[in-house]
PDB file of C-alpha atoms and ligand atoms in Angstrom:
ATOM      1  CA  MET A   1      47.940  25.852 183.831  1.00  0.00           C
ATOM      2  CA  ASP A   2      50.311  29.024 182.450  1.00  0.00           C
ATOM      3  CA  LEU A   3      52.303  30.049 179.177  1.00  0.00           C
ATOM      4  CA  THR A   4      55.238  28.264 180.420  1.00  0.00           C
ATOM      5  CA  ARG A   5      53.764  24.906 180.792  1.00  0.00           C
ATOM      6  CA  LEU A   6      51.409  24.776 177.495  1.00  0.00           C
ATOM      7  CA  LEU A   7      54.927  25.339 175.227  1.00  0.00           C
ATOM      8  CA  GLN A   8      56.457  22.745 177.224  1.00  0.00           C
ATOM      9  CA  ASN A   9      53.010  20.206 176.786  1.00  0.00           C
ATOM     10  CA  PRO A  10      51.151  21.653 173.912  1.00  0.00           C
ATOM     11  CA  PRO A  11      47.968  20.534 171.861  1.00  0.00           C
ATOM     12  CA  ARG A  12      49.089  18.713 168.813  1.00  0.00           C
ATOM     13  CA  VAL A  13      45.502  19.534 166.599  1.00  0.00           C
ATOM     14  CA  GLN A  14      46.964  20.040 162.702  1.00  0.00           C
ATOM     15  CA  ARG A  15      47.893  16.686 160.914  1.00  0.00           C
ATOM     16  CA  ASP A  16      51.148  16.847 159.221  1.00  0.00           C
ATOM     17  CA  GLY A  17      51.584  14.925 155.545  1.00  0.00           C
ATOM     18  CA  HIS A  18      51.823  11.610 157.197  1.00  0.00           C
ATOM     19  CA  GLY A  19      48.308  12.047 159.227  1.00  0.00           C
ATOM     20  CA  GLN A  20      50.447  12.613 162.240  1.00  0.00           C
ATOM     21  CA  PHE A  21      49.068  15.024 164.386  1.00  0.00           C
ATOM     22  CA  VAL A  22      51.648  17.844 165.117  1.00  0.00           C
ATOM     23  CA  GLU A  23      51.589  21.677 167.005  1.00  0.00           C
ATOM     24  CA  MET A  24      51.664  24.813 164.104  1.00  0.00           C
ATOM     25  CA  GLY A  25      51.096  27.139 166.746  1.00  0.00           C
ATOM     26  CA  LEU A  26      52.195  31.189 167.130  1.00  0.00           C
ATOM     27  CA  GLY A  27      55.721  31.847 168.298  1.00  0.00           C
ATOM     28  CA  GLU A  28      56.117  31.956 171.827  1.00  0.00           C
ATOM     29  CA  GLU A  29      56.990  35.963 172.206  1.00  0.00           C
ATOM     30  CA  VAL A  30      53.423  35.842 170.096  1.00  0.00           C
ATOM     31  CA  LEU A  31      51.649  34.070 172.713  1.00  0.00           C
ATOM     32  CA  ASP A  32      53.408  35.783 175.239  1.00  0.00           C
ATOM     33  CA  PHE A  33      52.509  39.039 174.047  1.00  0.00           C
ATOM     34  CA  ILE A  34      49.002  38.257 173.815  1.00  0.00           C
ATOM     35  CA  SER A  35      48.525  36.680 177.140  1.00  0.00           C
ATOM     36  CA  GLN A  36      49.890  40.069 178.117  1.00  0.00           C
ATOM     37  CA  ARG A  37      46.916  41.706 176.370  1.00  0.00           C
ATOM     38  CA  VAL A  38      43.969  39.479 176.992  1.00  0.00           C
ATOM     39  CA  ASP A  39      41.873  39.011 180.163  1.00  0.00           C
ATOM     40  CA  SER A  40      38.790  37.856 180.443  1.00  0.00           C
ATOM     41  CA  SER A  41      36.666  41.043 179.776  1.00  0.00           C
ATOM     42  CA  SER A  42      38.397  40.858 176.060  1.00  0.00           C
ATOM     43  CA  HIS A  43      36.711  40.084 173.152  1.00  0.00           C
ATOM     44  CA  THR A  44      38.859  37.842 170.519  1.00  0.00           C
ATOM     45  CA  LEU A  45      38.158  36.102 167.392  1.00  0.00           C
ATOM     46  CA  GLU A  46      40.477  33.946 165.781  1.00  0.00           C
ATOM     47  CA  THR A  47      40.775  32.373 162.114  1.00  0.00           C
ATOM     48  CA  GLY A  48      42.178  28.617 162.966  1.00  0.00           C
ATOM     49  CA  CYS A  49      42.330  26.902 165.854  1.00  0.00           C
ATOM     50  CA  GLY A  50      45.890  25.586 168.096  1.00  0.00           C
ATOM     51  CA  VAL A  51      47.701  26.692 170.590  1.00  0.00           C
ATOM     52  CA  SER A  52      46.542  29.959 170.400  1.00  0.00           C
ATOM     53  CA  THR A  53      42.621  28.541 171.268  1.00  0.00           C
ATOM     54  CA  VAL A  54      44.096  27.220 174.652  1.00  0.00           C
ATOM     55  CA  LEU A  55      45.677  30.653 175.117  1.00  0.00           C
ATOM     56  CA  PHE A  56      42.661  32.529 174.833  1.00  0.00           C
ATOM     57  CA  ALA A  57      40.681  29.902 176.765  1.00  0.00           C
ATOM     58  CA  LEU A  58      43.520  30.270 179.634  1.00  0.00           C
ATOM     59  CA  ALA A  59      42.687  34.051 179.626  1.00  0.00           C
ATOM     60  CA  GLY A  60      38.936  33.665 179.891  1.00  0.00           C
ATOM     61  CA  ALA A  61      38.556  35.424 176.588  1.00  0.00           C
ATOM     62  CA  ARG A  62      35.385  35.441 175.353  1.00  0.00           C
ATOM     63  CA  HIS A  63      36.674  34.067 172.095  1.00  0.00           C
ATOM     64  CA  ILE A  64      35.140  32.981 168.719  1.00  0.00           C
ATOM     65  CA  CYS A  65      37.384  30.183 166.802  1.00  0.00           C
ATOM     66  CA  ILE A  66      36.767  29.307 163.111  1.00  0.00           C
ATOM     67  CA  THR A  67      38.684  26.656 161.897  1.00  0.00           C
ATOM     68  CA  PRO A  68      37.025  23.788 159.171  1.00  0.00           C
ATOM     69  CA  ALA A  69      38.923  20.813 160.589  1.00  0.00           C
ATOM     70  CA  GLU A  70      36.554  19.733 163.531  1.00  0.00           C
ATOM     71  CA  HIS A  71      38.831  17.409 164.936  1.00  0.00           C
ATOM     72  CA  GLU A  72      40.921  20.223 165.770  1.00  0.00           C
ATOM     73  CA  ILE A  73      38.039  21.901 167.948  1.00  0.00           C
ATOM     74  CA  GLN A  74      37.428  18.047 169.568  1.00  0.00           C
ATOM     75  CA  ARG A  75      41.222  17.933 170.076  1.00  0.00           C
ATOM     76  CA  ILE A  76      41.445  21.463 171.919  1.00  0.00           C
ATOM     77  CA  LYS A  77      38.423  20.521 173.922  1.00  0.00           C
ATOM     78  CA  ASP A  78      40.009  17.124 174.704  1.00  0.00           C
ATOM     79  CA  TYR A  79      43.037  19.190 175.508  1.00  0.00           C
ATOM     80  CA  CYS A  80      41.416  22.066 177.592  1.00  0.00           C
ATOM     81  CA  ARG A  81      39.174  19.085 179.133  1.00  0.00           C
ATOM     82  CA  ALA A  82      42.519  17.184 180.148  1.00  0.00           C
ATOM     83  CA  GLU A  83      44.276  20.166 182.078  1.00  0.00           C
ATOM     84  CA  ASN A  84      41.128  22.188 183.908  1.00  0.00           C
ATOM     85  CA  ILE A  85      40.924  25.098 181.538  1.00  0.00           C
ATOM     86  CA  PRO A  86      37.226  26.026 181.087  1.00  0.00           C
ATOM     87  CA  VAL A  87      35.920  26.649 177.208  1.00  0.00           C
ATOM     88  CA  ASP A  88      32.719  27.822 177.803  1.00  0.00           C
ATOM     89  CA  GLU A  89      33.326  31.198 176.995  1.00  0.00           C
ATOM     90  CA  ILE A  90      34.656  30.091 173.798  1.00  0.00           C
ATOM     91  CA  ALA A  91      32.227  29.581 170.638  1.00  0.00           C
ATOM     92  CA  PHE A  92      33.653  27.201 167.760  1.00  0.00           C
ATOM     93  CA  TYR A  93      32.567  27.946 163.893  1.00  0.00           C
ATOM     94  CA  ALA A  94      32.996  24.279 162.397  1.00  0.00           C
ATOM     95  CA  ASP A  95      33.860  25.612 158.862  1.00  0.00           C
ATOM     96  CA  SER A  96      36.135  27.776 156.933  1.00  0.00           C
ATOM     97  CA  SER A  97      36.216  31.695 157.746  1.00  0.00           C
ATOM     98  CA  GLU A  98      35.637  32.731 154.151  1.00  0.00           C
ATOM     99  CA  ARG A  99      31.585  31.424 154.868  1.00  0.00           C
ATOM    100  CA  VAL A 100      31.663  32.203 158.311  1.00  0.00           C
ATOM    101  CA  LEU A 101      32.752  35.841 158.615  1.00  0.00           C
ATOM    102  CA  PRO A 102      30.504  36.910 156.183  1.00  0.00           C
ATOM    103  CA  GLU A 103      27.663  36.105 158.415  1.00  0.00           C
ATOM    104  CA  LEU A 104      29.174  36.777 161.675  1.00  0.00           C
ATOM    105  CA  ALA A 105      27.474  39.130 164.117  1.00  0.00           C
ATOM    106  CA  CYS A 106      29.616  39.591 167.477  1.00  0.00           C
ATOM    107  CA  GLU A 107      30.443  42.186 170.071  1.00  0.00           C
ATOM    108  CA  PRO A 108      33.345  44.680 169.200  1.00  0.00           C
ATOM    109  CA  LEU A 109      36.468  42.906 169.236  1.00  0.00           C
ATOM    110  CA  ASP A 110      39.578  43.598 171.241  1.00  0.00           C
ATOM    111  CA  LEU A 111      41.675  41.269 169.035  1.00  0.00           C
ATOM    112  CA  VAL A 112      41.940  39.333 165.777  1.00  0.00           C
ATOM    113  CA  LEU A 113      44.143  36.820 165.383  1.00  0.00           C
ATOM    114  CA  ILE A 114      44.683  35.839 161.606  1.00  0.00           C
ATOM    115  CA  ASP A 115      46.078  32.680 161.388  1.00  0.00           C
ATOM    116  CA  GLY A 116      43.800  30.191 159.033  1.00  0.00           C
ATOM    117  CA  ARG A 117      44.527  29.659 155.445  1.00  0.00           C
ATOM    118  CA  HIS A 118      47.218  31.803 153.720  1.00  0.00           C
ATOM    119  CA  GLY A 119      46.662  30.795 150.686  1.00  0.00           C
ATOM    120  CA  PHE A 120      45.134  33.616 148.016  1.00  0.00           C
ATOM    121  CA  PRO A 121      43.098  35.595 148.657  1.00  0.00           C
ATOM    122  CA  ALA A 122      42.374  33.689 152.505  1.00  0.00           C
ATOM    123  CA  PRO A 123      44.085  36.538 154.738  1.00  0.00           C
ATOM    124  CA  PHE A 124      42.898  39.330 152.842  1.00  0.00           C
ATOM    125  CA  ILE A 125      38.795  38.365 153.319  1.00  0.00           C
ATOM    126  CA  ASP A 126      39.545  37.592 156.814  1.00  0.00           C
ATOM    127  CA  PHE A 127      41.209  41.202 157.166  1.00  0.00           C
ATOM    128  CA  TYR A 128      38.331  42.723 155.308  1.00  0.00           C
ATOM    129  CA  TYR A 129      35.615  41.025 157.258  1.00  0.00           C
ATOM    130  CA  THR A 130      37.398  41.394 161.174  1.00  0.00           C
ATOM    131  CA  ALA A 131      38.822  44.804 160.429  1.00  0.00           C
ATOM    132  CA  ASP A 132      35.482  46.655 160.947  1.00  0.00           C
ATOM    133  CA  LYS A 133      34.313  44.275 163.994  1.00  0.00           C
ATOM    134  CA  LEU A 134      37.728  45.256 165.401  1.00  0.00           C
ATOM    135  CA  LYS A 135      37.356  48.270 168.332  1.00  0.00           C
ATOM    136  CA  ILE A 136      39.069  51.553 167.499  1.00  0.00           C
ATOM    137  CA  ASP A 137      42.647  50.712 169.341  1.00  0.00           C
ATOM    138  CA  GLY A 138      41.956  47.050 169.314  1.00  0.00           C
ATOM    139  CA  LEU A 139      45.162  44.613 167.838  1.00  0.00           C
ATOM    140  CA  LEU A 140      45.012  43.021 164.607  1.00  0.00           C
ATOM    141  CA  VAL A 141      47.950  39.887 164.798  1.00  0.00           C
ATOM    142  CA  ILE A 142      48.635  38.505 161.621  1.00  0.00           C
ATOM    143  CA  ASP A 143      50.641  35.406 160.687  1.00  0.00           C
ATOM    144  CA  ASP A 144      52.440  34.264 158.446  1.00  0.00           C
ATOM    145  CA  THR A 145      54.040  37.010 157.385  1.00  0.00           C
ATOM    146  CA  TRP A 146      56.689  35.113 155.766  1.00  0.00           C
ATOM    147  CA  LEU A 147      54.619  34.096 153.381  1.00  0.00           C
ATOM    148  CA  TRP A 148      53.711  36.233 150.487  1.00  0.00           C
ATOM    149  CA  THR A 149      49.783  36.804 151.452  1.00  0.00           C
ATOM    150  CA  GLY A 150      50.923  37.703 154.927  1.00  0.00           C
ATOM    151  CA  GLU A 151      53.737  40.118 153.964  1.00  0.00           C
ATOM    152  CA  ILE A 152      51.231  41.697 151.369  1.00  0.00           C
ATOM    153  CA  LEU A 153      48.587  42.558 154.419  1.00  0.00           C
ATOM    154  CA  LYS A 154      51.369  43.211 156.445  1.00  0.00           C
ATOM    155  CA  GLN A 155      52.970  46.128 153.581  1.00  0.00           C
ATOM    156  CA  ILE A 156      49.409  47.564 153.015  1.00  0.00           C
ATOM    157  CA  LEU A 157      48.395  48.551 156.396  1.00  0.00           C
ATOM    158  CA  LEU A 158      51.952  49.711 157.340  1.00  0.00           C
ATOM    159  CA  SER A 159      51.452  51.936 154.614  1.00  0.00           C
ATOM    160  CA  GLU A 160      47.691  52.830 155.776  1.00  0.00           C
ATOM    161  CA  SER A 161      47.051  56.075 158.313  1.00  0.00           C
ATOM    162  CA  GLU A 162      44.275  54.243 159.763  1.00  0.00           C
ATOM    163  CA  TRP A 163      46.631  51.336 161.335  1.00  0.00           C
ATOM    164  CA  ARG A 164      49.691  51.483 163.253  1.00  0.00           C
ATOM    165  CA  LEU A 165      52.664  48.828 163.582  1.00  0.00           C
ATOM    166  CA  GLU A 166      52.658  47.921 167.511  1.00  0.00           C
ATOM    167  CA  ALA A 167      54.915  45.064 167.423  1.00  0.00           C
ATOM    168  CA  ASP A 168      57.121  43.114 164.622  1.00  0.00           C
ATOM    169  CA  PHE A 169      57.776  39.734 165.401  1.00  0.00           C
ATOM    170  CA  ALA A 170      59.415  39.665 161.842  1.00  0.00           C
ATOM    171  CA  PRO A 171      59.747  37.863 159.553  1.00  0.00           C
ATOM    172  CA  ARG A 172      56.951  36.035 161.005  1.00  0.00           C
ATOM    173  CA  THR A 173      54.417  37.862 162.602  1.00  0.00           C
ATOM    174  CA  ALA A 174      53.276  41.590 162.698  1.00  0.00           C
ATOM    175  CA  VAL A 175      50.592  43.485 165.362  1.00  0.00           C
ATOM    176  CA  PHE A 176      49.193  46.325 164.465  1.00  0.00           C
ATOM    177  CA  ARG A 177      46.769  48.478 166.190  1.00  0.00           C
ATOM    178  CA  LYS A 178      43.551  50.311 164.532  1.00  0.00           C
ATOM    179  CA  LEU A 179      43.442  53.856 164.422  1.00  0.00           C
ATOM    180  CA  ALA A 180      40.680  54.357 162.659  1.00  0.00           C
ATOM    181  CA  GLU A 181      38.029  53.027 160.022  1.00  0.00           C
ATOM    182  CA  GLY A 182      37.441  52.157 156.794  1.00  0.00           C
ATOM    183  CA  THR A 183      41.284  51.160 154.716  1.00  0.00           C
ATOM    184  CA  GLN A 184      39.390  47.838 153.357  1.00  0.00           C
ATOM    185  CA  THR A 185      36.564  50.077 151.865  1.00  0.00           C
ATOM    186  CA  LYS A 186      39.166  52.568 149.569  1.00  0.00           C
ATOM    187  CA  GLU A 187      39.411  52.643 145.947  1.00  0.00           C
ATOM    188  CA  TRP A 188      43.366  52.130 145.070  1.00  0.00           C
ATOM    189  CA  THR A 189      44.049  55.608 144.412  1.00  0.00           C
ATOM    190  CA  GLN A 190      43.718  55.979 148.090  1.00  0.00           C
ATOM    191  CA  GLN A 191      45.713  53.268 148.816  1.00  0.00           C
ATOM    192  CA  ALA A 192      49.549  54.232 149.100  1.00  0.00           C
ATOM    193  CA  PHE A 193      50.944  50.349 148.116  1.00  0.00           C
ATOM    194  CA  VAL A 194      48.359  49.886 145.076  1.00  0.00           C
ATOM    195  CA  VAL A 195      49.539  52.866 143.901  1.00  0.00           C
ATOM    196  CA  ASN A 196      53.114  52.685 144.311  1.00  0.00           C
ATOM    197  CA  ASN A 197      53.014  49.302 143.082  1.00  0.00           C
ATOM    198  CA  SER A 198      51.411  50.044 140.147  1.00  0.00           C
ATOM    199  CA  ALA A 199      53.625  52.793 138.889  1.00  0.00           C
ATOM    200  CA  PHE A 200      56.095  50.430 137.521  1.00  0.00           C
ATOM    201  CA  LYS A 201      53.535  49.391 135.195  1.00  0.00           C
ATOM    202  CA  LEU A 202      53.299  52.975 134.196  1.00  0.00           C
ATOM    203  CA  ASN A 203      56.558  53.039 132.678  1.00  0.00           C
ATOM    204  CA  ASP A 204      55.183  50.029 130.220  1.00  0.00           C
ATOM    205  CA  LYS A 205      54.996  53.324 127.307  1.00  0.00           C
ATOM    206  CA  SER A 206      51.797  52.209 126.641  1.00  0.00           C
ATOM    207  CA  PRO A 207      49.863  55.600 126.196  1.00  0.00           C
ATOM    208  CA  SER A 208      46.309  54.411 127.139  1.00  0.00           C
ATOM    209  CA  SER A 209      47.481  52.964 130.609  1.00  0.00           C
ATOM    210  CA  LEU A 210      49.136  56.194 131.130  1.00  0.00           C
ATOM    211  CA  VAL A 211      46.178  58.289 130.520  1.00  0.00           C
ATOM    212  CA  THR A 212      44.141  56.187 132.574  1.00  0.00           C
ATOM    213  CA  ALA A 213      46.205  56.131 135.647  1.00  0.00           C
ATOM    214  CA  ALA A 214      46.527  60.161 135.203  1.00  0.00           C
ATOM    215  CA  ARG A 215      42.923  60.673 135.122  1.00  0.00           C
ATOM    216  CA  TYR A 216      42.214  58.329 137.936  1.00  0.00           C
ATOM    217  CA  LEU A 217      45.147  60.018 140.059  1.00  0.00           C
ATOM    218  CA  LYS A 218      44.473  63.515 139.460  1.00  0.00           C
ATOM    219  CA  ARG A 219      41.537  62.944 141.007  1.00  0.00           C
ATOM    220  CA  GLY A 220      42.148  61.140 144.492  1.00  0.00           C
ATOM    221  CA  GLU A 221      44.551  61.583 146.929  1.00  0.00           C
ATOM    222  CA  PHE A 222      47.792  60.959 145.196  1.00  0.00           C
ATOM    223  CA  SER A 223      46.751  63.611 142.935  1.00  0.00           C
ATOM    224  CA  VAL A 224      51.213  64.811 143.052  1.00  0.00           C
ATOM    225  CA  LEU A 225      51.384  61.358 141.294  1.00  0.00           C
ATOM    226  CA  GLY A 226      48.516  62.037 138.638  1.00  0.00           C
ATOM    227  CA  ARG A 227      49.954  65.153 137.659  1.00  0.00           C
ATOM    228  CA  LYS A 228      53.498  63.831 137.560  1.00  0.00           C
ATOM    229  CA  ILE A 229      52.280  61.010 134.778  1.00  0.00           C
ATOM    230  CA  ALA A 230      50.096  63.968 132.645  1.00  0.00           C
ATOM    231  CA  ARG A 231      53.009  65.750 132.588  1.00  0.00           C
ATOM    232  CA  ARG A 232      55.332  62.733 131.460  1.00  0.00           C
ATOM    233  CA  LEU A 233      52.704  62.141 128.695  1.00  0.00           C
ATOM    234  CA  ARG A 234      52.773  65.920 127.276  1.00  0.00           C
ATOM    235  CA  ARG A 235      55.959  65.737 127.559  1.00  0.00           C
ATOM    236  CA  ALA A 236      56.376  62.188 125.584  1.00  0.00           C
ATOM    237  CA  VAL A 237      53.649  63.658 123.080  1.00  0.00           C
ATOM    238  CA  ARG A 238      55.374  66.640 122.030  1.00  0.00           C
ATOM    239  CA  PRO A 239      56.986  67.026 119.106  1.00  0.00           C
ATOM    240  CA  ALA A 240      60.837  67.299 118.713  1.00  0.00           C
TER     241      ALA A 240
HETATM  242  C1  SAM B   1      49.162  27.365 161.209  1.00  0.00           C
HETATM  243  S1  SAM B   1      47.717  26.794 161.738  1.00  0.00           S
HETATM  244  C2  SAM B   1      46.795  27.643 162.625  1.00  0.00           C
HETATM  245  C3  SAM B   1      47.770  27.860 164.442  1.00  0.00           C
HETATM  246  C4  SAM B   1      47.268  28.319 165.659  1.00  0.00           C
HETATM  247  N1  SAM B   1      47.240  30.036 165.607  1.00  0.00           N
HETATM  248  C5  SAM B   1      47.871  27.894 166.547  1.00  0.00           C
HETATM  249  O1  SAM B   1      48.914  28.943 167.674  1.00  0.00           O
HETATM  250  O2  SAM B   1      48.037  26.688 166.965  1.00  0.00           O
HETATM  251  C6  SAM B   1      46.014  26.978 160.716  1.00  0.00           C
HETATM  252  C7  SAM B   1      44.960  26.766 160.587  1.00  0.00           C
HETATM  253  O3  SAM B   1      43.899  27.490 159.597  1.00  0.00           O
HETATM  254  C8  SAM B   1      43.076  26.256 159.568  1.00  0.00           C
HETATM  255  N2  SAM B   1      42.100  26.395 158.314  1.00  0.00           N
HETATM  256  C9  SAM B   1      42.386  26.129 157.376  1.00  0.00           C
HETATM  257  N3  SAM B   1      41.432  26.617 156.393  1.00  0.00           N
HETATM  258  C10 SAM B   1      40.910  27.011 156.598  1.00  0.00           C
HETATM  259  C11 SAM B   1      40.053  28.535 156.357  1.00  0.00           C
HETATM  260  N4  SAM B   1      39.566  28.466 155.556  1.00  0.00           N
HETATM  261  N5  SAM B   1      39.229  29.190 157.455  1.00  0.00           N
HETATM  262  C12 SAM B   1      39.797  29.205 158.950  1.00  0.00           C
HETATM  263  N6  SAM B   1      40.627  28.298 159.037  1.00  0.00           N
HETATM  264  C13 SAM B   1      41.312  27.554 158.164  1.00  0.00           C
HETATM  265  C14 SAM B   1      43.408  25.110 159.753  1.00  0.00           C
HETATM  266  O4  SAM B   1      42.601  24.099 159.907  1.00  0.00           O
HETATM  267  C15 SAM B   1      44.680  25.254 160.970  1.00  0.00           C
HETATM  268  O5  SAM B   1      43.736  25.452 161.909  1.00  0.00           O
END
């Protein structure tokens, strides 16, 4: 089997609102992107399960698949058996990623796909616990960036020097290359996205929040912004 045939006859593992099995797979161009970068020497991990899991199996990757839905795992195994696709290299975890990932010990990963639960804070938890398992130069695929949670994760990584946007399948999927360690353990004063998206609150004319923000920012990487706020404050309290 190859990607074309997989797309023509995808496994249907998720249930829709009527209990029918449906396919909720990654976009075709994302599957193609992954298939060109993963082979039998790759260590990979995904949160969620489905067409992507079969793709990793087809590539022969040493793959970790995490989903709380046991029936999805069974249906993927049945599908692969029917199509003669080996699944020996796939370690299935039948539990939610927020429970599995904190305890998971694994080889350094070449690619991580975040496509499990999309409600807050699941994608952030998935990111937090996989970021340091990913090798430097490894790829992080985030689906679905058209949802607010995925979009925020994408925006944060766009503003962090430890990550570089490798491919943008907007609006739905983004792929980042990891360049260095550390994003997920920084304080907010070191994260441009958090600083910039908090700045509007600094206009709320509340002197105490301005003082606190200026104090923090003056110490951190955004010391220029901190000094600006402090100047504004001094002007504001100066008698006319
Ligand atoms: C959009 S689907 C994944 C589609 C898959 N990547 C594909 O290409 O077909 C979302 C998946 O996340 C799983 N899921 C839901 N909650 C989860 C959680 N807490 N941890 C991990 N996976 C979860 C669902 O069971 C489902 O398999």
